[in-house]
mmCIF file of C-alpha atoms in Angstrom:
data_model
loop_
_atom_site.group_PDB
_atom_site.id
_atom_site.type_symbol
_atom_site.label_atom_id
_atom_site.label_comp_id
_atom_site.label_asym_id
_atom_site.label_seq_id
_atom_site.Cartn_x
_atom_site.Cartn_y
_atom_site.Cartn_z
ATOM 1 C CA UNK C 1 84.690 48.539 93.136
ATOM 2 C CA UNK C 2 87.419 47.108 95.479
ATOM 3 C CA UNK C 3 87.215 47.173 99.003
ATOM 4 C CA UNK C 4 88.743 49.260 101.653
ATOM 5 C CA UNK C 5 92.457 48.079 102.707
ATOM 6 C CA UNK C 6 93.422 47.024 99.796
ATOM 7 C CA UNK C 7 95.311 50.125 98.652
ATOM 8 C CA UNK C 8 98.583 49.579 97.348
ATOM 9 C CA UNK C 9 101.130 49.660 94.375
ATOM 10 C CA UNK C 10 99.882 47.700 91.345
ATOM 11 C CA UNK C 11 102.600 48.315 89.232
ATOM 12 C CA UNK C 12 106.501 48.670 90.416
ATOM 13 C CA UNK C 13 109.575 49.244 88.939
ATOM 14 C CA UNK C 14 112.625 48.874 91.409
ATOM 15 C CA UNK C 15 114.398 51.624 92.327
ATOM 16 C CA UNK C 16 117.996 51.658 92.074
ATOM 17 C CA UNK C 17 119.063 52.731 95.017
ATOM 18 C CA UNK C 18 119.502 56.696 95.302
ATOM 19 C CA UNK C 19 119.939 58.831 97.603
ATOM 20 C CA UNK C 20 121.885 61.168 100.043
ATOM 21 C CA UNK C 21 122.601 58.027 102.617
ATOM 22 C CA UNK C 22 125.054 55.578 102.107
ATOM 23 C CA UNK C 23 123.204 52.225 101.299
ATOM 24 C CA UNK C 24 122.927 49.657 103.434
ATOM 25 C CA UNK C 25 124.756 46.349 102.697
ATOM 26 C CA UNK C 26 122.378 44.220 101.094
ATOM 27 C CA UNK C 27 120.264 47.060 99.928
ATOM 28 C CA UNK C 28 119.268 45.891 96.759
ATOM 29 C CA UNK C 29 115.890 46.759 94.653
ATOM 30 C CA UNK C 30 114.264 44.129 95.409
ATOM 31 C CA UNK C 31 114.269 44.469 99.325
ATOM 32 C CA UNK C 32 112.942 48.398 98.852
ATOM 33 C CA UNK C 33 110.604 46.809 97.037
ATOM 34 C CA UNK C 34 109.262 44.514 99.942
ATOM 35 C CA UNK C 35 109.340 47.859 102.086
ATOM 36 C CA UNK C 36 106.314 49.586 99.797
ATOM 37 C CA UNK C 37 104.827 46.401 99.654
ATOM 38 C CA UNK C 38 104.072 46.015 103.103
ATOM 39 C CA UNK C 39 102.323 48.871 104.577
ATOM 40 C CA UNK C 40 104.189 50.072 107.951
ATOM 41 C CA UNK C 41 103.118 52.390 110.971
ATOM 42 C CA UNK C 42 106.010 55.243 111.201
ATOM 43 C CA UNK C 43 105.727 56.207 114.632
ATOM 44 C CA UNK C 44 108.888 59.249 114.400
ATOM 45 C CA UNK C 45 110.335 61.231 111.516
ATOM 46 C CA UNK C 46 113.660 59.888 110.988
ATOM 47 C CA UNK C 47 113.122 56.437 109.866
ATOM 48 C CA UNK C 48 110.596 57.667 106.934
ATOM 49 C CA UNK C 49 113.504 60.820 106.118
ATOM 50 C CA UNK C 50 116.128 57.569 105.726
ATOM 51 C CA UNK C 51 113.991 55.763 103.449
ATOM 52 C CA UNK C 52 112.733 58.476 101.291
ATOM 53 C CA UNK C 53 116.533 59.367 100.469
ATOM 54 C CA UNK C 54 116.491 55.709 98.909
ATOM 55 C CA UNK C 55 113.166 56.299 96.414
ATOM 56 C CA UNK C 56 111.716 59.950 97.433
ATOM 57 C CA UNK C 57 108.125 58.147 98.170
ATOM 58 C CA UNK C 58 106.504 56.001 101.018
ATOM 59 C CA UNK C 59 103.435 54.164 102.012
ATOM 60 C CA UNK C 60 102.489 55.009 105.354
ATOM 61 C CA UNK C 61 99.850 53.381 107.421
ATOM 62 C CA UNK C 62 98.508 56.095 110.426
ATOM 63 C CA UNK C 63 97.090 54.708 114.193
ATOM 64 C CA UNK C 64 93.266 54.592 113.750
ATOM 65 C CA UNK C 65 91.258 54.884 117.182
ATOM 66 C CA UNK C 66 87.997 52.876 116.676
ATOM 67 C CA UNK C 67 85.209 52.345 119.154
ATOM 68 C CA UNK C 68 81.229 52.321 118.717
ATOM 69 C CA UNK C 69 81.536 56.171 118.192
ATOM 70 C CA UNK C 70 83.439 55.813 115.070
ATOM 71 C CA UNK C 71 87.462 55.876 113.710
ATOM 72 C CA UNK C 72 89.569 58.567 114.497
ATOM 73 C CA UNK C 73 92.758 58.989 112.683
ATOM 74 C CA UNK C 74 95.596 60.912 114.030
ATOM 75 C CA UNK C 75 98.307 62.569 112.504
ATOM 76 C CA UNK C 76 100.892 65.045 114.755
ATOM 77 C CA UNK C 77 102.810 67.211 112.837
ATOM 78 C CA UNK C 78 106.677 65.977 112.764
ATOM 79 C CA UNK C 79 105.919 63.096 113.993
ATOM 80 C CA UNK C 80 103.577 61.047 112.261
ATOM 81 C CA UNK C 81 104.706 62.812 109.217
ATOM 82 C CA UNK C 82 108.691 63.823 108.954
ATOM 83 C CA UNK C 83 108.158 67.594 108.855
ATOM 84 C CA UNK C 84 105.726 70.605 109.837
ATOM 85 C CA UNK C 85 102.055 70.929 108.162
ATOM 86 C CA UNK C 86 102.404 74.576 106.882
ATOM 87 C CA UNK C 87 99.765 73.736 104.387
ATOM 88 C CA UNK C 88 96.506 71.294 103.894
ATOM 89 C CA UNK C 89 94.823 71.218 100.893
ATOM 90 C CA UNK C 90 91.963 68.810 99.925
ATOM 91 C CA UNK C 91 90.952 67.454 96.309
ATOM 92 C CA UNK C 92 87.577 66.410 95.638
ATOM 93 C CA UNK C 93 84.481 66.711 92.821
ATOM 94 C CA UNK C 94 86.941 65.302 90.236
ATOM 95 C CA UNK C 95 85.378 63.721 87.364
ATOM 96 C CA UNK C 96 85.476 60.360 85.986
ATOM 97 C CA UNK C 97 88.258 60.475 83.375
ATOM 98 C CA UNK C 98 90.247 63.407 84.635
ATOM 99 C CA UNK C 99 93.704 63.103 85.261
ATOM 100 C CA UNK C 100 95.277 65.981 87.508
ATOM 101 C CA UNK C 101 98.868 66.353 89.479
ATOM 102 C CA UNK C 102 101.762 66.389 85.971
ATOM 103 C CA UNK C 103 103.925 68.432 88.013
ATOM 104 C CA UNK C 104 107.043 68.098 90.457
ATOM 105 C CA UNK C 105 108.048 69.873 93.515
ATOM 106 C CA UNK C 106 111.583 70.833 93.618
ATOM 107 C CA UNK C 107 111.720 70.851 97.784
ATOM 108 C CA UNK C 108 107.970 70.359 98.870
ATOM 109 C CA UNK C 109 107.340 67.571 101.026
ATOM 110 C CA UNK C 110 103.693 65.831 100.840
ATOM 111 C CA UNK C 111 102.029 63.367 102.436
ATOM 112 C CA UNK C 112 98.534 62.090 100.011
ATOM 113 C CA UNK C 113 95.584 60.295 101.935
ATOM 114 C CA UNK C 114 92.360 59.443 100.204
ATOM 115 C CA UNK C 115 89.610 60.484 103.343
ATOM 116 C CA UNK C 116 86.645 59.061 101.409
ATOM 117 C CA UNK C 117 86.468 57.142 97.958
ATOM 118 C CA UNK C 118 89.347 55.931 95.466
ATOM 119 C CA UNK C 119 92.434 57.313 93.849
ATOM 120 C CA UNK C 120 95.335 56.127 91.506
ATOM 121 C CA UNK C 121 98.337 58.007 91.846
ATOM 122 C CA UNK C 122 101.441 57.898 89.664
ATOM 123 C CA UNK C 123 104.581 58.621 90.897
ATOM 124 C CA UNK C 124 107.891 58.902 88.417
ATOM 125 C CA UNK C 125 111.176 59.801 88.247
ATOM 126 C CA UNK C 126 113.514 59.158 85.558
ATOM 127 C CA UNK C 127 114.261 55.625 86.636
ATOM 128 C CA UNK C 128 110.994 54.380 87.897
ATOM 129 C CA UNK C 129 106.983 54.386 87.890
ATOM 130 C CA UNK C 130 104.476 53.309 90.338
ATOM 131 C CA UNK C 131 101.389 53.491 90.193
ATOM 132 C CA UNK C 132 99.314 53.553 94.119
ATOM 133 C CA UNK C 133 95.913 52.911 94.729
ATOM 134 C CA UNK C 134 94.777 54.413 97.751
ATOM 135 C CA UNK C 135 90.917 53.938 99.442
ATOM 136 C CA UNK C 136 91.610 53.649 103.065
ATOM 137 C CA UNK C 137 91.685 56.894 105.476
ATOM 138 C CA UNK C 138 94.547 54.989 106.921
ATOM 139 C CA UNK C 139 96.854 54.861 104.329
ATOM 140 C CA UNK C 140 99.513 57.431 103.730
ATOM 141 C CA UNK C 141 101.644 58.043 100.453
ATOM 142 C CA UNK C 142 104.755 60.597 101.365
ATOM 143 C CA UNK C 143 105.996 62.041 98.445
ATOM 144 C CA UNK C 144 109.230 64.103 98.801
ATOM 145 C CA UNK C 145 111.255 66.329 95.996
ATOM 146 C CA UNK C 146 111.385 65.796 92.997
ATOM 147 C CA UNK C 147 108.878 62.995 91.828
ATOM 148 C CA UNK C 148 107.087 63.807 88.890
ATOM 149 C CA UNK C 149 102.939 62.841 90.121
ATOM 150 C CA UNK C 150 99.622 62.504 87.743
ATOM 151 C CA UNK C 151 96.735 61.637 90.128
ATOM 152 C CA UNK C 152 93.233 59.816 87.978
ATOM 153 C CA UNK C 153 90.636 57.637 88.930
ATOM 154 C CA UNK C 154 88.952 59.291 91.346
ATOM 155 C CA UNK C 155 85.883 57.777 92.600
ATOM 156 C CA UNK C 156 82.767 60.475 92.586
ATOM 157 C CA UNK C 157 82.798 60.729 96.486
ATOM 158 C CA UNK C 158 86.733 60.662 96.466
ATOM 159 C CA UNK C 159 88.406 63.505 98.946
ATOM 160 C CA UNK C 160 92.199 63.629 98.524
ATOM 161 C CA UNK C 161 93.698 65.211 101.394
ATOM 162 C CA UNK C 162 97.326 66.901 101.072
ATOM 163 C CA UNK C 163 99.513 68.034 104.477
ATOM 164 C CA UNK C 164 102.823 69.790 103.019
ATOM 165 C CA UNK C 165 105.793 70.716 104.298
ATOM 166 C CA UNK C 166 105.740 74.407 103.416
ATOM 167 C CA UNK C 167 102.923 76.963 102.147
ATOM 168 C CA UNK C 168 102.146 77.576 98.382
ATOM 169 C CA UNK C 169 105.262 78.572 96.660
ATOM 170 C CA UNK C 170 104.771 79.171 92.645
ATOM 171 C CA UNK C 171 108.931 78.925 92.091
ATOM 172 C CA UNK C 172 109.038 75.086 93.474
ATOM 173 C CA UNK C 173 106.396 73.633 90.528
ATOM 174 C CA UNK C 174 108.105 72.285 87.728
ATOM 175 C CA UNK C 175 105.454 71.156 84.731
ATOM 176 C CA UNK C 176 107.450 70.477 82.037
ATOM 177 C CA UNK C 177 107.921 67.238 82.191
ATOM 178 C CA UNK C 178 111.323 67.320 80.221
ATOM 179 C CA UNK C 179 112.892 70.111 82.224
ATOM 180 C CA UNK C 180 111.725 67.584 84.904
ATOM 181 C CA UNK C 181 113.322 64.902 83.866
ATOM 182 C CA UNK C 182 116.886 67.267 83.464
ATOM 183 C CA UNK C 183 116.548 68.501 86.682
ATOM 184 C CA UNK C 184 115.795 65.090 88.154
ATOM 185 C CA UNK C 185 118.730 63.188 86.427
ATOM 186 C CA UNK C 186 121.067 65.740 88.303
ATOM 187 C CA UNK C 187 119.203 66.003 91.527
ATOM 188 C CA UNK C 188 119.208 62.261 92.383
ATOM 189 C CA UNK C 189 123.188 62.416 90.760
ATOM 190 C CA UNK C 190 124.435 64.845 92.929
ATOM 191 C CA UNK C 191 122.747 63.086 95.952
ATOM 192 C CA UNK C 192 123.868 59.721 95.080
ATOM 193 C CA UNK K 1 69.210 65.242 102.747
ATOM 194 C CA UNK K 2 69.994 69.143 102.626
ATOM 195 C CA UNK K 3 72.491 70.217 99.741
ATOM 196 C CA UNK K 4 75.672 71.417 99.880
ATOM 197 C CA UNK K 5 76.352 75.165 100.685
ATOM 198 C CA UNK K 6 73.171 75.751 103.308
ATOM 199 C CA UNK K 7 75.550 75.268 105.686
ATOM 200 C CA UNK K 8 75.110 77.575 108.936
ATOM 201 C CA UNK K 9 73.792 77.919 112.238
ATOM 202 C CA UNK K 10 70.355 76.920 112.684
ATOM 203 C CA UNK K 11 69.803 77.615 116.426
ATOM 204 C CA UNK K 12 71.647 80.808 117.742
ATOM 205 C CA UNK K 13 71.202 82.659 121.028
ATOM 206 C CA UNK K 14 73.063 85.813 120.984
ATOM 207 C CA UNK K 15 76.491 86.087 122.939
ATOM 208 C CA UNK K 16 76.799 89.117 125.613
ATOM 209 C CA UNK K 17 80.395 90.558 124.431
ATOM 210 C CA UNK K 18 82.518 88.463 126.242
ATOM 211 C CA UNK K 19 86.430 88.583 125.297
ATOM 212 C CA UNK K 20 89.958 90.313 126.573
ATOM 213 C CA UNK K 21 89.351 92.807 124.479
ATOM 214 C CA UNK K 22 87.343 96.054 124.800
ATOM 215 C CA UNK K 23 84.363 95.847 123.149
ATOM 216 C CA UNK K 24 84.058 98.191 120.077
ATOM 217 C CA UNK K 25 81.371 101.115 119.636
ATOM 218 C CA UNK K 26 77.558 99.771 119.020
ATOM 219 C CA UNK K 27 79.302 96.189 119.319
ATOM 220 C CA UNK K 28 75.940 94.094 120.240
ATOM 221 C CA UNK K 29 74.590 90.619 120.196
ATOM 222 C CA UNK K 30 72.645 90.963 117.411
ATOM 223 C CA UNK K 31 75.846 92.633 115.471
ATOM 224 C CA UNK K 32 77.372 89.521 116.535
ATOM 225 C CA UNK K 33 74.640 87.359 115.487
ATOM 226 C CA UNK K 34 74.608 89.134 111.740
ATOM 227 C CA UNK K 35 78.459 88.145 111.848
ATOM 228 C CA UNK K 36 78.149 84.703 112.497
ATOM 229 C CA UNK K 37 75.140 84.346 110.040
ATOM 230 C CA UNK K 38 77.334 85.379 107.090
ATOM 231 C CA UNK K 39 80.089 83.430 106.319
ATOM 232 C CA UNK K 40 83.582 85.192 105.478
ATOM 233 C CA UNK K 41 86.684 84.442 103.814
ATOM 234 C CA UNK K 42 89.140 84.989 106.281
ATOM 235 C CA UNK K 43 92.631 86.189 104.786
ATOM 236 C CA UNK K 44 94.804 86.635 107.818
ATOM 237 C CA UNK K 45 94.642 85.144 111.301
ATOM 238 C CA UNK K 46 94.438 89.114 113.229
ATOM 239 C CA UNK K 47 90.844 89.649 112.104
ATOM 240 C CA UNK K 48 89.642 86.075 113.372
ATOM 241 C CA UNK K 49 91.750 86.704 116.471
ATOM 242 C CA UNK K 50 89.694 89.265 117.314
ATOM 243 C CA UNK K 51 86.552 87.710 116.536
ATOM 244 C CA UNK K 52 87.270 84.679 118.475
ATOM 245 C CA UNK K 53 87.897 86.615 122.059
ATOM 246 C CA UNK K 54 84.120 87.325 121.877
ATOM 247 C CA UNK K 55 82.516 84.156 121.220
ATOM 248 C CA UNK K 56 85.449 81.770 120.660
ATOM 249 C CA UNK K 57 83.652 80.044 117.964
ATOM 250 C CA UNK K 58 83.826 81.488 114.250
ATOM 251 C CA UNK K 59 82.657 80.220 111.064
ATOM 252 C CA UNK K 60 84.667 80.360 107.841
ATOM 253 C CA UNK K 61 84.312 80.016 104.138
ATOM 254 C CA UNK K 62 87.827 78.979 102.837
ATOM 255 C CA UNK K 63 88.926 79.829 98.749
ATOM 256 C CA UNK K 64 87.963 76.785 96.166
ATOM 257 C CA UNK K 65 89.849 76.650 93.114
ATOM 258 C CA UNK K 66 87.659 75.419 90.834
ATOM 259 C CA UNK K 67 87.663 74.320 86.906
ATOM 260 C CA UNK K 68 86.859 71.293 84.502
ATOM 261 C CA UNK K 69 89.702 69.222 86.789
ATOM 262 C CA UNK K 70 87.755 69.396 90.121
ATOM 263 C CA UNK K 71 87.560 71.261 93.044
ATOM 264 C CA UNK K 72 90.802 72.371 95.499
ATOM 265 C CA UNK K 73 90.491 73.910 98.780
ATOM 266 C CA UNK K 74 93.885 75.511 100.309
ATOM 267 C CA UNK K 75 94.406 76.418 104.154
ATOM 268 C CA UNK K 76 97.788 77.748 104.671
ATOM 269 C CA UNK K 77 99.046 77.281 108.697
ATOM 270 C CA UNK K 78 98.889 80.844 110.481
ATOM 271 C CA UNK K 79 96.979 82.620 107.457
ATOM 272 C CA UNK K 80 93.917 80.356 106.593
ATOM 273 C CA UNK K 81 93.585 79.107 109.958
ATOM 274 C CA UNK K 82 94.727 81.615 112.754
ATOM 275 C CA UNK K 83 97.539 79.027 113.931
ATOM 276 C CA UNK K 84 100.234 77.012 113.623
ATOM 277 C CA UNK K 85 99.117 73.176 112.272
ATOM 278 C CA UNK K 86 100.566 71.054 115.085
ATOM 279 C CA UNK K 87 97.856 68.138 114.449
ATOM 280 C CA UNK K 88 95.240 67.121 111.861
ATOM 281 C CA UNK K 89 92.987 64.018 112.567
ATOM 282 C CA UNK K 90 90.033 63.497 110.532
ATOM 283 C CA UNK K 91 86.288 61.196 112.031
ATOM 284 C CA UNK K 92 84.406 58.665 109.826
ATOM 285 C CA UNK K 93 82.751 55.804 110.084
ATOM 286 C CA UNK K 94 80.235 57.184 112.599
ATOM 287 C CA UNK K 95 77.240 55.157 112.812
ATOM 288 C CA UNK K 96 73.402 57.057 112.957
ATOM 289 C CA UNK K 97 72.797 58.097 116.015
ATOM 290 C CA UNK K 98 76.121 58.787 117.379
ATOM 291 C CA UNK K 99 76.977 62.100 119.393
ATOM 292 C CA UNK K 100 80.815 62.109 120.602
ATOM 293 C CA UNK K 101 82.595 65.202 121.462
ATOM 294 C CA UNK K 102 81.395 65.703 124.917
ATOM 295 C CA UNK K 103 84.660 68.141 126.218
ATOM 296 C CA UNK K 104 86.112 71.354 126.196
ATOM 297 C CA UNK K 105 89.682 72.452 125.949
ATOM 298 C CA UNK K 106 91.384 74.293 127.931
ATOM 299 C CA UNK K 107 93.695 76.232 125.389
ATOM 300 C CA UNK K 108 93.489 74.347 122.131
ATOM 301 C CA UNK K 109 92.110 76.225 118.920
ATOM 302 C CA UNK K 110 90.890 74.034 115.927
ATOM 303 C CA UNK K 111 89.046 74.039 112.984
ATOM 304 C CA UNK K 112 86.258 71.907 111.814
ATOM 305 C CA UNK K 113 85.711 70.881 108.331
ATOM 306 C CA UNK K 114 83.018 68.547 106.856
ATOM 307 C CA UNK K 115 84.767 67.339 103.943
ATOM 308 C CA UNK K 116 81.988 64.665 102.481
ATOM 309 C CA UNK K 117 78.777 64.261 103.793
ATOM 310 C CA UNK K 118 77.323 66.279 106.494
ATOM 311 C CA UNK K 119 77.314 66.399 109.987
ATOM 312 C CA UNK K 120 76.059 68.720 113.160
ATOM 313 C CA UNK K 121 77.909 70.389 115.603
ATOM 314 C CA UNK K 122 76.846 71.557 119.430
ATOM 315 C CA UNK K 123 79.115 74.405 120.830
ATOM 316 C CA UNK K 124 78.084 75.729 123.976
ATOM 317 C CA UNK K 125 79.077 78.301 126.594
ATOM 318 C CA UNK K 126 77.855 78.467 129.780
ATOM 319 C CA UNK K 127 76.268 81.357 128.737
ATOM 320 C CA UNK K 128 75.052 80.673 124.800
ATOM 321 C CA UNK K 129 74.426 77.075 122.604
ATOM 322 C CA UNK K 130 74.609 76.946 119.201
ATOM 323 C CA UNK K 131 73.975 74.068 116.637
ATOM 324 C CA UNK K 132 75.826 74.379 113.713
ATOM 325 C CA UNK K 133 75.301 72.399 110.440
ATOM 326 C CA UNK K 134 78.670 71.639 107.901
ATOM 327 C CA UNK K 135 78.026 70.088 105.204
ATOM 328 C CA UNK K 136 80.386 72.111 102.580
ATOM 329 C CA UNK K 137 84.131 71.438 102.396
ATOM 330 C CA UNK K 138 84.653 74.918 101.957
ATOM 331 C CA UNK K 139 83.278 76.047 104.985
ATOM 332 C CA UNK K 140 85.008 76.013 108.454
ATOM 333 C CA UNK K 141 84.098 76.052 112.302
ATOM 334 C CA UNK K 142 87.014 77.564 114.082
ATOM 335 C CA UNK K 143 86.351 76.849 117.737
ATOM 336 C CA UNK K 144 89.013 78.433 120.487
ATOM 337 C CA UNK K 145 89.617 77.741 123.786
ATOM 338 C CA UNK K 146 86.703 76.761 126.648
ATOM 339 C CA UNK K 147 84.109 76.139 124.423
ATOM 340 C CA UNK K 148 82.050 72.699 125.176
ATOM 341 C CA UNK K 149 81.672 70.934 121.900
ATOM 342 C CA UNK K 150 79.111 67.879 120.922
ATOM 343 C CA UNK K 151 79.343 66.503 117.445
ATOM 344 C CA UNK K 152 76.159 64.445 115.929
ATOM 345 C CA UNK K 153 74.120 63.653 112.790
ATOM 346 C CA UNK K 154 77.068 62.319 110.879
ATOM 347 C CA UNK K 155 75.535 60.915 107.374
ATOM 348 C CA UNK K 156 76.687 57.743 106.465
ATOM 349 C CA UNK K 157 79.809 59.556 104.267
ATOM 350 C CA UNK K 158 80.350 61.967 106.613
ATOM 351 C CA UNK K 159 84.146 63.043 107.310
ATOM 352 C CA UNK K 160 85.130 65.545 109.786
ATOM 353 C CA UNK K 161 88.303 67.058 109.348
ATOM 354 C CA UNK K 162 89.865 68.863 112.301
ATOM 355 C CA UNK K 163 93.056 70.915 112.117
ATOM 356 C CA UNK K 164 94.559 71.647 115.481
ATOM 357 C CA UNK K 165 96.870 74.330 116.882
ATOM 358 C CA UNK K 166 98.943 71.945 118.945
ATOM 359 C CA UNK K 167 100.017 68.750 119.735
ATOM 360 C CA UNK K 168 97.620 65.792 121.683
ATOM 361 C CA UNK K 169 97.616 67.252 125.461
ATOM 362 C CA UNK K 170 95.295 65.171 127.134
ATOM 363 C CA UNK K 171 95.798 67.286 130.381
ATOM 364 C CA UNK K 172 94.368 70.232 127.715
ATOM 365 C CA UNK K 173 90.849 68.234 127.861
ATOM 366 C CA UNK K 174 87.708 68.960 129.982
ATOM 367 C CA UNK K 175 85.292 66.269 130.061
ATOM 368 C CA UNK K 176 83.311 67.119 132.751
ATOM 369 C CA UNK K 177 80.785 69.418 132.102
ATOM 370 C CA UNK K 178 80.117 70.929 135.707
ATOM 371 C CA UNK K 179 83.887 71.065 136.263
ATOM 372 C CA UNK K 180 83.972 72.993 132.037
ATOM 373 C CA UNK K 181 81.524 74.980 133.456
ATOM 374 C CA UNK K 182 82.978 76.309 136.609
ATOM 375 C CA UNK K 183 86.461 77.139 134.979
ATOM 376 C CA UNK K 184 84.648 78.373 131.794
ATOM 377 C CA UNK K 185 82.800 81.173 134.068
ATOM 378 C CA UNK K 186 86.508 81.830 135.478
ATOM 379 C CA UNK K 187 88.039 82.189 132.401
ATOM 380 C CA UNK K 188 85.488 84.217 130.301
ATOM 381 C CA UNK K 189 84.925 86.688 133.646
ATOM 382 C CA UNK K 190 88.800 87.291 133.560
ATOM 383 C CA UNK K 191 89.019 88.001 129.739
ATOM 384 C CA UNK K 192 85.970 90.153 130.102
#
């Protein structure tokens, strides 16, 4: 049973380099793939809304206030997270085995944080796959449009909290994963 | 170690109809009492609005969607919760025999939830005190503005979730309890 701070990705596949933004000189796979690697504190919304142009998911790491009363994590709506919390949803009681998530969001905007216990997430597009452990209350994985997720391993006292960018809209699942993958190749196209 | 869904209020002295506005027909304490005592899914923020400028302290019971997967709870902004999210934070890690809280705010409304574990929570009035126990993530303590709030018991899994209708203010905090209770009698005489 591994320890807290140790979340992370296990596997990685480089991304190559998509997005809205021009790309930096230099920008090559390999140096997005030191940026998930280590773990970084996004104080505003703009530098996370750059990056996520480049791979459409980021590992955040929120402030923690910790005395002799206990941590305290923070989050302030577009701020420590690039956009409004219209909605907050929380996982939890998942059993050993299950695998949940096989859908993509067409505009939603998430941010995943495991408040208690374990969880792998998966997170694909048509180019990559990365799997991301996350067991620290800290630790923050922004998802943005279209990334296909599958979310297993939940630990029996695992609580998955979600803070999205907009309420519950049925039109913005997609759960094919085909059409997904359709729909992907010509979203990340057009925004190249 | 109580299970899951006793949650409730286990000491309760009745409230004397205070609020901005006019008290409705046969509207007593102990209607008031009966009220708090059963929990209510709350569809729309007007209804809790109007509960709140009585007491300022409601509890909820929030939808589960529930099947062989796990468990989800949803809280859209300004339906669920009778506000706009500006800030979540969540509290863990709090040793036995902890009590933090210890203010008031001045115009902040938030709502408690005990995602894992349990914990206690002390609202107080000049005028009423009430211990409330969460220990179900489906259940919520909405607590408005001027109410003094202590938060104890935390098990050893315990995390408090607390979703907040604005920004950190920290000129919004009252952490003096003669000074809370000198502008709390102001404020709840002039909403009478």
């Amino acid at each position: 049973d591994p320890g807290r701070g140790t979340s992370g990705i296990e596997k990685s596949i480089p991304v190559s380099g998509k997005g809205s933004c021009q790309a930096e000189p230099g920008d090559t796979g390999d140096e997005q793939d030191a940026v998930l690697e280590d773990y970084e504190t996004i104080e505003g919304s703009e530098e996370i809304r750059g990056k996520k142009r480049k791979m459409n998911i980021q590992l955040m790491e929120f402030p923690r206030h910790m005395d002799e009363y206990g941590s305290l994590v923070p989050i302030e709506a577009s701020d420590s997270v690039p956009f409004d919390i219209k909605r907050v949803y929380y996982i939890y009681g998942v059993e050993k085995g299950v695998r949940r998530g096989f859908h993509s969001h067409a505009d939603l905007e998430q941010v995943l944080i495991c408040v208690s216990g374990h969880v792998r997430i998966l997170v694909k597009t048509p180019w990559e796959e990365q799997e991301i452990f996350l067991d620290d209350p800290q630790k923050g994985l922004y998802i943005g449009p279209m990334v296909w997720r599958e979310m297993f391993d939940f630990s029996g006292d695992a609580v998955l909290l979600v803070l999205a960018g907009d309420h519950y809209k049925v039109e913005d699942y997609i759960r094919d994963y085909n059409k997904y993958e359709q729909i992907a190749r010509q979203y990340f196209t057009e925004n190249q």
